């Protein structure tokens, strides 16, 4: 633990001097310039070898604000809109295939409840300390899972997304890799992915560990190198440590609320909380095996008791001091998800002042941001950089 990262693995941050000399980005004296000054000395205005803008836009589960999440339709629309990076969450099937679902519980995201042949598969399980009743990917072979169709997870909030219920199946991660390579060749530029291992300790106990199958697929498609167009991420630091020994692409440790503990810490008896990990000493520890953090937005700018945005913490500055990129989550356009001072009108499902909220977060100097509405996020980022 705490092993220092080799310099060659820091290339995700780029080189400011080289980028500046090449004219890769021009920053004015406004908030964008001030934010850039707070980034690591070698981050420059663009990320990973100049391919990613700062701030970059990460399509959260694809365009989940417009299409059912983690479907090929959601990923394709994100790419067509111009998202800089597209996220996948990975869970295994019974026969060890990695598929793209935010959770292994597929009750809310597929039509499995409408399949009488799978009625007996409904069960109750405890996943990371939470009791859940439904249907789970680890109880289905890939062939069986492919008979299901994806649907909108939160239909009350996103009624328009239900138009696409049943249109797509559950994609395998290998299908996404093939799609990304094909689209990259067609567009003449690499397609970036942000790949999360979900509940890795839970699945390891079932004999369905995620890291080795993920590493094998990344190697098969040449995406295992330090400069490959993808990040790997997890809420469990031990999963990123394992991946750091299998692949060289940059790892990101995801961070939930300050009082929470990563589940691998709970299993190992590690008393540290997220509040400990965002302290300088905790960030130093993370920097020993990872290249970035993905904090919840409230760790960057906490909300007040009335739900409005308060004052930014020092997290971005402290992470950059440890040469860690910062990719917080998740911005959504709907009032119900926005800070209270950016909500507009009384309809919780109507859009609020998302652009105003984006500006506040970008001003903290973050390197990128997960968003369900990447078209909005891209416009906001372009405005912030002054190239909109």
mmCIF file of C-alpha atoms in Angstrom:
data_model
loop_
_atom_site.group_PDB
_atom_site.id
_atom_site.type_symbol
_atom_site.label_atom_id
_atom_site.label_comp_id
_atom_site.label_asym_id
_atom_site.label_seq_id
_atom_site.Cartn_x
_atom_site.Cartn_y
_atom_site.Cartn_z
ATOM 1 C CA UNK A 1 0.000 0.000 0.000
ATOM 2 C CA UNK A 2 1.116 3.533 -0.725
ATOM 3 C CA UNK A 3 3.538 2.491 -3.460
ATOM 4 C CA UNK A 4 4.510 5.546 -5.489
ATOM 5 C CA UNK A 5 3.351 5.673 -9.077
ATOM 6 C CA UNK A 6 5.960 5.483 -11.802
ATOM 7 C CA UNK A 7 6.395 8.754 -13.740
ATOM 8 C CA UNK A 8 5.462 7.101 -17.021
ATOM 9 C CA UNK A 9 1.973 6.450 -15.712
ATOM 10 C CA UNK A 10 1.368 10.173 -15.126
ATOM 11 C CA UNK A 11 1.053 10.908 -18.826
ATOM 12 C CA UNK A 12 -2.721 11.266 -18.424
ATOM 13 C CA UNK A 13 -2.025 14.819 -17.316
ATOM 14 C CA UNK A 14 -0.169 15.847 -20.478
ATOM 15 C CA UNK A 15 2.552 18.505 -20.604
ATOM 16 C CA UNK A 16 1.593 22.140 -20.231
ATOM 17 C CA UNK A 17 4.741 23.605 -21.662
ATOM 18 C CA UNK A 18 4.602 21.510 -24.797
ATOM 19 C CA UNK A 19 0.925 22.204 -25.299
ATOM 20 C CA UNK A 20 1.409 25.920 -24.770
ATOM 21 C CA UNK A 21 4.271 26.044 -27.241
ATOM 22 C CA UNK A 22 2.167 24.168 -29.768
ATOM 23 C CA UNK A 23 -0.737 26.541 -29.255
ATOM 24 C CA UNK A 24 -2.989 23.674 -28.229
ATOM 25 C CA UNK A 25 -5.201 25.972 -26.200
ATOM 26 C CA UNK A 26 -5.582 29.666 -25.580
ATOM 27 C CA UNK A 27 -6.926 30.798 -22.242
ATOM 28 C CA UNK A 28 -8.042 34.291 -21.415
ATOM 29 C CA UNK A 29 -7.765 36.016 -18.080
ATOM 30 C CA UNK A 30 -11.240 34.944 -16.932
ATOM 31 C CA UNK A 31 -12.408 31.947 -14.874
ATOM 32 C CA UNK A 32 -11.000 29.429 -17.355
ATOM 33 C CA UNK A 33 -7.515 30.846 -16.969
ATOM 34 C CA UNK A 34 -7.821 30.975 -13.191
ATOM 35 C CA UNK A 35 -9.004 27.358 -13.106
ATOM 36 C CA UNK A 36 -6.136 26.271 -15.331
ATOM 37 C CA UNK A 37 -3.668 27.860 -12.929
ATOM 38 C CA UNK A 38 -5.039 25.647 -10.169
ATOM 39 C CA UNK A 39 -4.455 22.446 -12.156
ATOM 40 C CA UNK A 40 -1.316 20.325 -11.843
ATOM 41 C CA UNK A 41 1.724 22.040 -13.316
ATOM 42 C CA UNK A 42 1.825 19.658 -16.264
ATOM 43 C CA UNK A 43 -1.891 19.371 -17.008
ATOM 44 C CA UNK A 44 -2.127 22.259 -19.446
ATOM 45 C CA UNK A 45 -5.397 23.169 -21.098
ATOM 46 C CA UNK A 46 -5.890 19.727 -22.579
ATOM 47 C CA UNK A 47 -5.681 16.271 -21.067
ATOM 48 C CA UNK A 48 -4.163 12.948 -22.105
ATOM 49 C CA UNK A 49 -1.679 13.907 -24.870
ATOM 50 C CA UNK A 50 -3.834 16.813 -25.938
ATOM 51 C CA UNK A 51 -6.811 14.681 -26.971
ATOM 52 C CA UNK A 52 -9.172 15.670 -24.166
ATOM 53 C CA UNK A 53 -10.243 19.254 -23.530
ATOM 54 C CA UNK A 54 -10.270 20.661 -20.026
ATOM 55 C CA UNK A 55 -12.871 20.490 -18.725
ATOM 56 C CA UNK A 56 -13.948 17.384 -20.604
ATOM 57 C CA UNK A 57 -17.484 16.004 -20.746
ATOM 58 C CA UNK A 58 -18.091 12.390 -19.731
ATOM 59 C CA UNK A 59 -21.372 10.925 -20.982
ATOM 60 C CA UNK A 60 -22.856 9.323 -17.866
ATOM 61 C CA UNK A 61 -24.038 5.828 -18.879
ATOM 62 C CA UNK A 62 -24.252 7.296 -22.381
ATOM 63 C CA UNK A 63 -26.946 9.913 -22.884
ATOM 64 C CA UNK A 64 -29.147 8.653 -20.078
ATOM 65 C CA UNK A 65 -31.060 11.927 -20.090
ATOM 66 C CA UNK A 66 -32.357 11.055 -23.575
ATOM 67 C CA UNK A 67 -32.131 7.277 -24.013
ATOM 68 C CA UNK A 68 -32.321 4.308 -21.610
ATOM 69 C CA UNK A 69 -28.947 4.065 -19.912
ATOM 70 C CA UNK A 70 -26.233 1.641 -20.947
ATOM 71 C CA UNK A 71 -27.715 0.797 -24.330
ATOM 72 C CA UNK A 72 -26.000 1.063 -27.682
ATOM 73 C CA UNK A 73 -28.530 3.759 -28.541
ATOM 74 C CA UNK A 74 -27.434 5.752 -25.490
ATOM 75 C CA UNK A 75 -23.746 5.366 -26.330
ATOM 76 C CA UNK A 76 -24.218 6.196 -29.997
ATOM 77 C CA UNK A 77 -26.152 9.374 -29.273
ATOM 78 C CA UNK A 78 -23.470 10.471 -26.811
ATOM 79 C CA UNK A 79 -20.812 10.019 -29.464
ATOM 80 C CA UNK A 80 -22.921 11.775 -32.096
ATOM 81 C CA UNK A 81 -23.453 14.701 -29.727
ATOM 82 C CA UNK A 82 -19.704 15.006 -29.312
ATOM 83 C CA UNK A 83 -19.099 13.664 -25.804
ATOM 84 C CA UNK A 84 -15.394 13.520 -24.982
ATOM 85 C CA UNK A 85 -15.674 10.237 -23.038
ATOM 86 C CA UNK A 86 -18.468 7.671 -22.719
ATOM 87 C CA UNK A 87 -19.013 5.693 -19.516
ATOM 88 C CA UNK A 88 -19.702 1.976 -19.073
ATOM 89 C CA UNK A 89 -20.508 0.185 -15.795
ATOM 90 C CA UNK A 90 -19.597 -3.490 -15.796
ATOM 91 C CA UNK A 91 -21.222 -6.462 -14.075
ATOM 92 C CA UNK A 92 -20.801 -10.183 -14.890
ATOM 93 C CA UNK A 93 -23.167 -12.843 -16.151
ATOM 94 C CA UNK A 94 -23.341 -16.324 -14.645
ATOM 95 C CA UNK A 95 -20.941 -17.579 -17.317
ATOM 96 C CA UNK A 96 -18.425 -14.784 -16.773
ATOM 97 C CA UNK A 97 -19.199 -12.318 -19.565
ATOM 98 C CA UNK A 98 -18.976 -8.616 -18.728
ATOM 99 C CA UNK A 99 -22.126 -6.679 -19.580
ATOM 100 C CA UNK A 100 -23.011 -2.999 -19.284
ATOM 101 C CA UNK A 101 -25.471 -2.303 -16.464
ATOM 102 C CA UNK A 102 -25.273 0.232 -13.676
ATOM 103 C CA UNK A 103 -26.221 -2.510 -11.227
ATOM 104 C CA UNK A 104 -26.402 -6.287 -11.270
ATOM 105 C CA UNK A 105 -30.053 -5.883 -10.210
ATOM 106 C CA UNK A 106 -31.739 -5.595 -13.615
ATOM 107 C CA UNK A 107 -35.319 -5.306 -12.349
ATOM 108 C CA UNK A 108 -35.658 -1.606 -13.200
ATOM 109 C CA UNK A 109 -33.569 -1.506 -16.379
ATOM 110 C CA UNK A 110 -34.873 -4.499 -18.344
ATOM 111 C CA UNK A 111 -38.187 -6.223 -19.066
ATOM 112 C CA UNK A 112 -37.145 -9.312 -17.096
ATOM 113 C CA UNK A 113 -40.332 -9.149 -14.980
ATOM 114 C CA UNK A 114 -42.349 -9.722 -18.166
ATOM 115 C CA UNK A 115 -40.602 -13.034 -18.900
ATOM 116 C CA UNK A 116 -42.491 -15.882 -17.210
ATOM 117 C CA UNK A 117 -39.640 -18.259 -17.968
ATOM 118 C CA UNK A 118 -37.492 -16.287 -15.517
ATOM 119 C CA UNK A 119 -40.078 -15.783 -12.760
ATOM 120 C CA UNK A 120 -38.332 -18.318 -10.531
ATOM 121 C CA UNK A 121 -35.077 -16.343 -10.755
ATOM 122 C CA UNK A 122 -36.517 -13.520 -8.669
ATOM 123 C CA UNK A 123 -34.705 -13.541 -5.353
ATOM 124 C CA UNK A 124 -33.480 -11.457 -2.437
ATOM 125 C CA UNK A 125 -29.772 -10.752 -2.044
ATOM 126 C CA UNK A 126 -27.571 -8.510 0.044
ATOM 127 C CA UNK A 127 -25.177 -6.506 -2.135
ATOM 128 C CA UNK A 128 -22.629 -4.349 -0.323
ATOM 129 C CA UNK A 129 -24.766 -4.404 2.793
ATOM 130 C CA UNK A 130 -28.023 -3.503 1.025
ATOM 131 C CA UNK A 131 -30.878 -6.021 0.777
ATOM 132 C CA UNK A 132 -32.384 -6.118 -2.717
ATOM 133 C CA UNK A 133 -35.201 -8.158 -4.226
ATOM 134 C CA UNK A 134 -35.282 -8.705 -7.968
ATOM 135 C CA UNK A 135 -33.369 -10.343 -10.787
ATOM 136 C CA UNK A 136 -29.559 -10.287 -10.976
ATOM 137 C CA UNK A 137 -27.139 -10.646 -13.873
ATOM 138 C CA UNK A 138 -25.050 -13.262 -12.084
ATOM 139 C CA UNK A 139 -28.038 -15.628 -12.225
ATOM 140 C CA UNK A 140 -28.293 -15.466 -16.035
ATOM 141 C CA UNK A 141 -26.083 -16.785 -18.795
ATOM 142 C CA UNK A 142 -25.268 -14.306 -21.513
ATOM 143 C CA UNK A 143 -27.557 -16.172 -23.909
ATOM 144 C CA UNK A 144 -30.442 -15.814 -21.461
ATOM 145 C CA UNK A 145 -29.667 -12.172 -20.739
ATOM 146 C CA UNK A 146 -29.711 -11.399 -24.459
ATOM 147 C CA UNK A 147 -33.391 -12.378 -24.608
ATOM 148 C CA UNK A 148 -34.221 -9.348 -22.445
ATOM 149 C CA UNK A 149 -34.751 -5.775 -23.634
ATOM 150 C CA UNK A 150 -33.596 -2.610 -21.926
ATOM 151 C CA UNK A 151 -35.969 0.019 -20.575
ATOM 152 C CA UNK A 152 -35.876 3.411 -18.853
ATOM 153 C CA UNK A 153 -34.819 3.219 -15.189
ATOM 154 C CA UNK A 154 -36.702 6.302 -13.908
ATOM 155 C CA UNK A 155 -39.791 6.587 -16.143
ATOM 156 C CA UNK A 156 -41.602 9.059 -13.881
ATOM 157 C CA UNK A 157 -38.808 11.591 -14.240
ATOM 158 C CA UNK A 158 -37.978 10.808 -17.870
ATOM 159 C CA UNK A 159 -41.222 9.858 -19.521
ATOM 160 C CA UNK A 160 -39.885 10.669 -22.988
ATOM 161 C CA UNK A 161 -37.233 7.965 -22.578
ATOM 162 C CA UNK A 162 -39.916 5.295 -22.330
ATOM 163 C CA UNK A 163 -40.459 5.757 -26.066
ATOM 164 C CA UNK A 164 -37.317 3.654 -26.489
ATOM 165 C CA UNK A 165 -38.237 0.856 -24.082
ATOM 166 C CA UNK A 166 -37.564 -2.486 -25.713
ATOM 167 C CA UNK A 167 -35.553 -1.062 -28.603
ATOM 168 C CA UNK A 168 -32.132 -2.285 -27.463
ATOM 169 C CA UNK A 169 -30.764 -5.267 -25.570
ATOM 170 C CA UNK A 170 -28.126 -5.380 -22.834
ATOM 171 C CA UNK A 171 -24.742 -4.849 -24.512
ATOM 172 C CA UNK A 172 -21.637 -6.794 -23.619
ATOM 173 C CA UNK A 173 -18.517 -4.791 -22.963
ATOM 174 C CA UNK A 174 -16.833 -6.525 -25.878
ATOM 175 C CA UNK A 175 -19.609 -5.276 -28.159
ATOM 176 C CA UNK A 176 -18.894 -1.757 -26.898
ATOM 177 C CA UNK A 177 -15.176 -2.193 -27.590
ATOM 178 C CA UNK A 178 -15.888 -3.350 -31.140
ATOM 179 C CA UNK A 179 -18.274 -0.419 -31.628
ATOM 180 C CA UNK A 180 -15.706 2.049 -30.293
ATOM 181 C CA UNK A 181 -13.027 0.730 -32.643
ATOM 182 C CA UNK A 182 -15.367 0.856 -35.649
ATOM 183 C CA UNK A 183 -16.548 4.369 -34.815
ATOM 184 C CA UNK A 184 -12.977 5.474 -34.223
ATOM 185 C CA UNK A 185 -11.924 4.306 -37.676
ATOM 186 C CA UNK A 186 -14.976 5.893 -39.268
ATOM 187 C CA UNK A 187 -14.452 9.234 -37.557
ATOM 188 C CA UNK A 188 -10.683 9.305 -37.741
ATOM 189 C CA UNK A 189 -10.284 9.803 -33.995
ATOM 190 C CA UNK A 190 -10.158 7.544 -30.978
ATOM 191 C CA UNK A 191 -13.324 6.933 -28.985
ATOM 192 C CA UNK A 192 -12.725 7.410 -25.266
ATOM 193 C CA UNK A 193 -14.325 5.209 -22.611
ATOM 194 C CA UNK A 194 -14.643 5.506 -18.800
ATOM 195 C CA UNK A 195 -15.056 1.950 -17.480
ATOM 196 C CA UNK A 196 -16.294 1.132 -13.978
ATOM 197 C CA UNK A 197 -16.065 -2.137 -12.069
ATOM 198 C CA UNK A 198 -19.272 -2.492 -10.023
ATOM 199 C CA UNK A 199 -19.298 -4.274 -6.654
ATOM 200 C CA UNK A 200 -15.937 -5.992 -7.298
ATOM 201 C CA UNK A 201 -15.568 -7.503 -3.814
ATOM 202 C CA UNK A 202 -19.088 -8.945 -3.953
ATOM 203 C CA UNK A 203 -18.442 -10.561 -7.326
ATOM 204 C CA UNK A 204 -15.001 -11.813 -6.341
ATOM 205 C CA UNK A 205 -16.626 -13.775 -3.528
ATOM 206 C CA UNK A 206 -18.912 -15.401 -6.105
ATOM 207 C CA UNK A 207 -15.929 -16.445 -8.214
ATOM 208 C CA UNK A 208 -16.809 -13.791 -10.800
ATOM 209 C CA UNK A 209 -13.956 -11.327 -10.299
ATOM 210 C CA UNK A 210 -14.106 -8.380 -12.676
ATOM 211 C CA UNK A 211 -10.529 -7.186 -12.982
ATOM 212 C CA UNK A 212 -8.920 -10.057 -14.893
ATOM 213 C CA UNK A 213 -11.715 -10.388 -17.488
ATOM 214 C CA UNK A 214 -11.646 -6.612 -17.966
ATOM 215 C CA UNK A 215 -7.875 -6.601 -18.378
ATOM 216 C CA UNK A 216 -8.078 -9.433 -20.916
ATOM 217 C CA UNK A 217 -10.576 -7.515 -23.020
ATOM 218 C CA UNK A 218 -8.580 -4.297 -22.836
ATOM 219 C CA UNK A 219 -5.475 -6.176 -23.963
ATOM 220 C CA UNK A 220 -7.368 -7.909 -26.756
ATOM 221 C CA UNK A 221 -8.364 -4.535 -28.168
ATOM 222 C CA UNK A 222 -5.066 -2.786 -27.459
ATOM 223 C CA UNK A 223 -6.576 -0.541 -24.791
ATOM 224 C CA UNK A 224 -4.376 -1.593 -21.893
ATOM 225 C CA UNK A 225 -1.549 0.899 -22.364
ATOM 226 C CA UNK A 226 -0.808 4.152 -20.539
ATOM 227 C CA UNK A 227 -1.931 6.219 -23.524
ATOM 228 C CA UNK A 228 -4.961 4.092 -24.414
ATOM 229 C CA UNK A 229 -8.203 6.066 -24.839
ATOM 230 C CA UNK A 230 -9.868 4.927 -21.648
ATOM 231 C CA UNK A 231 -9.948 5.271 -17.881
ATOM 232 C CA UNK A 232 -10.824 2.489 -15.449
ATOM 233 C CA UNK A 233 -12.755 3.469 -12.329
ATOM 234 C CA UNK A 234 -14.239 1.959 -9.190
ATOM 235 C CA UNK A 235 -15.711 2.913 -5.832
ATOM 236 C CA UNK A 236 -13.437 0.258 -4.341
ATOM 237 C CA UNK A 237 -9.792 1.379 -4.254
ATOM 238 C CA UNK A 238 -8.591 -2.225 -4.110
ATOM 239 C CA UNK A 239 -10.127 -2.847 -7.536
ATOM 240 C CA UNK A 240 -8.063 -0.012 -9.013
ATOM 241 C CA UNK A 241 -4.969 -1.352 -7.249
ATOM 242 C CA UNK A 242 -5.593 -4.762 -8.822
ATOM 243 C CA UNK A 243 -6.127 -3.226 -12.244
ATOM 244 C CA UNK A 244 -2.934 -1.165 -11.904
ATOM 245 C CA UNK A 245 -1.030 -4.442 -11.828
ATOM 246 C CA UNK A 246 -2.816 -5.764 -14.928
ATOM 247 C CA UNK A 247 -3.057 -2.756 -17.265
ATOM 248 C CA UNK A 248 -1.323 0.597 -17.620
ATOM 249 C CA UNK A 249 -4.318 2.784 -18.529
ATOM 250 C CA UNK A 250 -5.133 5.422 -15.893
ATOM 251 C CA UNK A 251 -7.234 4.469 -12.886
ATOM 252 C CA UNK A 252 -9.774 6.659 -11.106
ATOM 253 C CA UNK A 253 -11.009 6.089 -7.537
ATOM 254 C CA UNK A 254 -14.657 7.081 -7.163
ATOM 255 C CA UNK A 255 -15.687 8.762 -3.922
ATOM 256 C CA UNK A 256 -19.184 8.886 -2.465
ATOM 257 C CA UNK A 257 -20.463 10.893 0.519
ATOM 258 C CA UNK A 258 -17.966 11.905 3.222
ATOM 259 C CA UNK A 259 -19.332 9.567 5.917
ATOM 260 C CA UNK A 260 -19.421 6.526 3.625
ATOM 261 C CA UNK A 261 -16.778 3.800 3.483
ATOM 262 C CA UNK A 262 -15.766 1.932 0.333
ATOM 263 C CA UNK A 263 -17.183 -1.576 0.586
ATOM 264 C CA UNK A 264 -13.763 -3.180 0.321
ATOM 265 C CA UNK A 265 -12.781 -1.118 3.398
ATOM 266 C CA UNK A 266 -15.821 -2.482 5.227
ATOM 267 C CA UNK A 267 -14.887 -6.057 4.290
ATOM 268 C CA UNK A 268 -11.241 -5.542 5.266
ATOM 269 C CA UNK A 269 -11.985 -3.711 8.517
ATOM 270 C CA UNK A 270 -10.350 -0.515 7.277
ATOM 271 C CA UNK A 271 -11.923 2.271 9.390
ATOM 272 C CA UNK A 272 -11.238 5.089 6.930
ATOM 273 C CA UNK A 273 -14.141 6.983 5.415
ATOM 274 C CA UNK A 274 -14.338 9.045 2.246
ATOM 275 C CA UNK A 275 -13.745 12.087 4.476
ATOM 276 C CA UNK A 276 -10.348 10.574 5.308
ATOM 277 C CA UNK A 277 -9.555 9.834 1.663
ATOM 278 C CA UNK A 278 -10.162 13.416 0.534
ATOM 279 C CA UNK A 279 -7.687 14.752 3.073
ATOM 280 C CA UNK A 280 -4.141 15.381 1.712
ATOM 281 C CA UNK A 281 -2.826 12.177 3.296
ATOM 282 C CA UNK A 282 -5.666 10.133 1.795
ATOM 283 C CA UNK A 283 -5.085 11.663 -1.634
ATOM 284 C CA UNK A 284 -1.379 10.870 -1.313
ATOM 285 C CA UNK A 285 -2.308 7.245 -0.673
ATOM 286 C CA UNK A 286 -4.626 7.160 -3.705
ATOM 287 C CA UNK A 287 -1.912 8.701 -5.867
ATOM 288 C CA UNK A 288 0.286 5.694 -5.115
ATOM 289 C CA UNK A 289 -1.778 3.486 -7.446
ATOM 290 C CA UNK A 290 -4.287 5.721 -9.274
ATOM 291 C CA UNK A 291 -4.170 8.742 -11.550
ATOM 292 C CA UNK A 292 -7.463 10.390 -10.663
ATOM 293 C CA UNK A 293 -10.489 10.672 -8.409
ATOM 294 C CA UNK A 294 -14.184 10.810 -9.225
ATOM 295 C CA UNK A 295 -15.839 12.542 -6.276
ATOM 296 C CA UNK A 296 -19.516 13.237 -5.894
ATOM 297 C CA UNK A 297 -20.160 16.899 -6.719
ATOM 298 C CA UNK A 298 -20.992 17.654 -3.090
ATOM 299 C CA UNK A 299 -17.360 16.941 -2.179
ATOM 300 C CA UNK A 300 -16.330 19.709 -4.593
ATOM 301 C CA UNK A 301 -18.999 22.244 -3.603
ATOM 302 C CA UNK A 302 -21.135 21.198 -0.624
ATOM 303 C CA UNK A 303 -24.786 22.168 -0.488
ATOM 304 C CA UNK A 304 -26.106 24.288 2.326
ATOM 305 C CA UNK A 305 -28.949 23.256 4.622
ATOM 306 C CA UNK A 306 -31.350 24.912 2.150
ATOM 307 C CA UNK A 307 -29.970 22.891 -0.767
ATOM 308 C CA UNK A 308 -28.103 25.752 -2.441
ATOM 309 C CA UNK A 309 -24.433 25.610 -3.382
ATOM 310 C CA UNK A 310 -22.053 26.675 -0.638
ATOM 311 C CA UNK A 311 -18.364 27.476 -0.885
ATOM 312 C CA UNK A 312 -15.973 25.127 -2.745
ATOM 313 C CA UNK A 313 -13.767 22.831 -0.695
ATOM 314 C CA UNK A 314 -10.034 22.521 -1.268
ATOM 315 C CA UNK A 315 -10.437 19.060 -2.806
ATOM 316 C CA UNK A 316 -9.630 20.044 -6.393
ATOM 317 C CA UNK A 317 -6.543 21.968 -5.345
ATOM 318 C CA UNK A 318 -5.401 19.194 -3.011
ATOM 319 C CA UNK A 319 -5.945 16.478 -5.642
ATOM 320 C CA UNK A 320 -4.034 18.444 -8.258
ATOM 321 C CA UNK A 321 -1.189 18.875 -5.784
ATOM 322 C CA UNK A 322 -0.956 15.077 -5.869
ATOM 323 C CA UNK A 323 -1.166 15.119 -9.679
ATOM 324 C CA UNK A 324 -4.580 13.493 -9.701
ATOM 325 C CA UNK A 325 -7.177 14.410 -12.314
ATOM 326 C CA UNK A 326 -10.635 15.225 -10.925
ATOM 327 C CA UNK A 327 -13.760 13.876 -12.683
ATOM 328 C CA UNK A 328 -16.779 14.516 -10.387
ATOM 329 C CA UNK A 329 -20.297 13.142 -10.893
ATOM 330 C CA UNK A 330 -23.169 13.722 -11.882
ATOM 331 C CA UNK A 331 -24.795 16.763 -13.497
ATOM 332 C CA UNK A 332 -28.380 16.437 -14.734
ATOM 333 C CA UNK A 333 -30.632 19.093 -16.239
ATOM 334 C CA UNK A 334 -33.824 18.410 -14.292
ATOM 335 C CA UNK A 335 -34.785 20.611 -11.336
ATOM 336 C CA UNK A 336 -35.008 17.657 -8.977
ATOM 337 C CA UNK A 337 -31.288 16.954 -9.404
ATOM 338 C CA UNK A 338 -30.007 20.554 -9.436
ATOM 339 C CA UNK A 339 -28.922 22.663 -6.437
ATOM 340 C CA UNK A 340 -31.878 24.688 -5.156
ATOM 341 C CA UNK A 341 -30.479 28.008 -6.405
ATOM 342 C CA UNK A 342 -30.484 26.716 -9.979
ATOM 343 C CA UNK A 343 -34.002 25.274 -10.076
ATOM 344 C CA UNK A 344 -36.586 27.067 -12.165
ATOM 345 C CA UNK A 345 -40.344 26.789 -11.694
ATOM 346 C CA UNK A 346 -42.290 24.232 -9.668
ATOM 347 C CA UNK A 347 -42.063 21.180 -11.951
ATOM 348 C CA UNK A 348 -39.349 18.889 -10.534
ATOM 349 C CA UNK A 349 -38.921 17.226 -13.931
ATOM 350 C CA UNK A 350 -38.554 20.467 -15.895
ATOM 351 C CA UNK A 351 -35.120 21.773 -16.794
ATOM 352 C CA UNK A 352 -33.535 24.310 -14.473
ATOM 353 C CA UNK A 353 -30.537 26.603 -14.965
ATOM 354 C CA UNK A 354 -28.097 23.817 -15.731
ATOM 355 C CA UNK A 355 -25.714 26.218 -17.469
ATOM 356 C CA UNK A 356 -25.387 28.281 -14.306
ATOM 357 C CA UNK A 357 -24.631 25.189 -12.241
ATOM 358 C CA UNK A 358 -22.073 23.920 -14.757
ATOM 359 C CA UNK A 359 -20.265 27.265 -14.590
ATOM 360 C CA UNK A 360 -19.984 27.095 -10.805
ATOM 361 C CA UNK A 361 -18.513 23.608 -10.930
ATOM 362 C CA UNK A 362 -16.124 24.373 -13.804
ATOM 363 C CA UNK A 363 -14.804 27.398 -11.916
ATOM 364 C CA UNK A 364 -13.387 25.066 -9.262
ATOM 365 C CA UNK A 365 -10.796 23.815 -11.770
ATOM 366 C CA UNK A 366 -12.142 20.286 -12.254
ATOM 367 C CA UNK A 367 -10.708 18.354 -15.195
ATOM 368 C CA UNK A 368 -14.009 16.888 -16.369
ATOM 369 C CA UNK A 369 -17.566 16.172 -15.325
ATOM 370 C CA UNK A 370 -20.045 13.324 -15.713
ATOM 371 C CA UNK A 371 -23.383 14.421 -17.177
ATOM 372 C CA UNK A 372 -26.625 12.737 -18.234
ATOM 373 C CA UNK A 373 -27.099 15.546 -20.773
ATOM 374 C CA UNK A 374 -23.799 15.759 -22.593
ATOM 375 C CA UNK A 375 -25.063 18.214 -25.208
ATOM 376 C CA UNK A 376 -25.795 20.740 -22.454
ATOM 377 C CA UNK A 377 -22.491 19.944 -20.764
ATOM 378 C CA UNK A 378 -20.554 20.404 -24.013
ATOM 379 C CA UNK A 379 -22.083 23.839 -24.599
ATOM 380 C CA UNK A 380 -21.345 24.837 -21.011
ATOM 381 C CA UNK A 381 -17.736 23.643 -21.289
ATOM 382 C CA UNK A 382 -17.242 25.487 -24.574
ATOM 383 C CA UNK A 383 -18.651 28.661 -23.007
ATOM 384 C CA UNK A 384 -16.304 28.278 -20.055
ATOM 385 C CA UNK A 385 -13.251 27.778 -22.271
ATOM 386 C CA UNK A 386 -14.286 30.694 -24.428
ATOM 387 C CA UNK A 387 -14.564 28.613 -27.588
ATOM 388 C CA UNK A 388 -18.346 28.302 -27.635
#
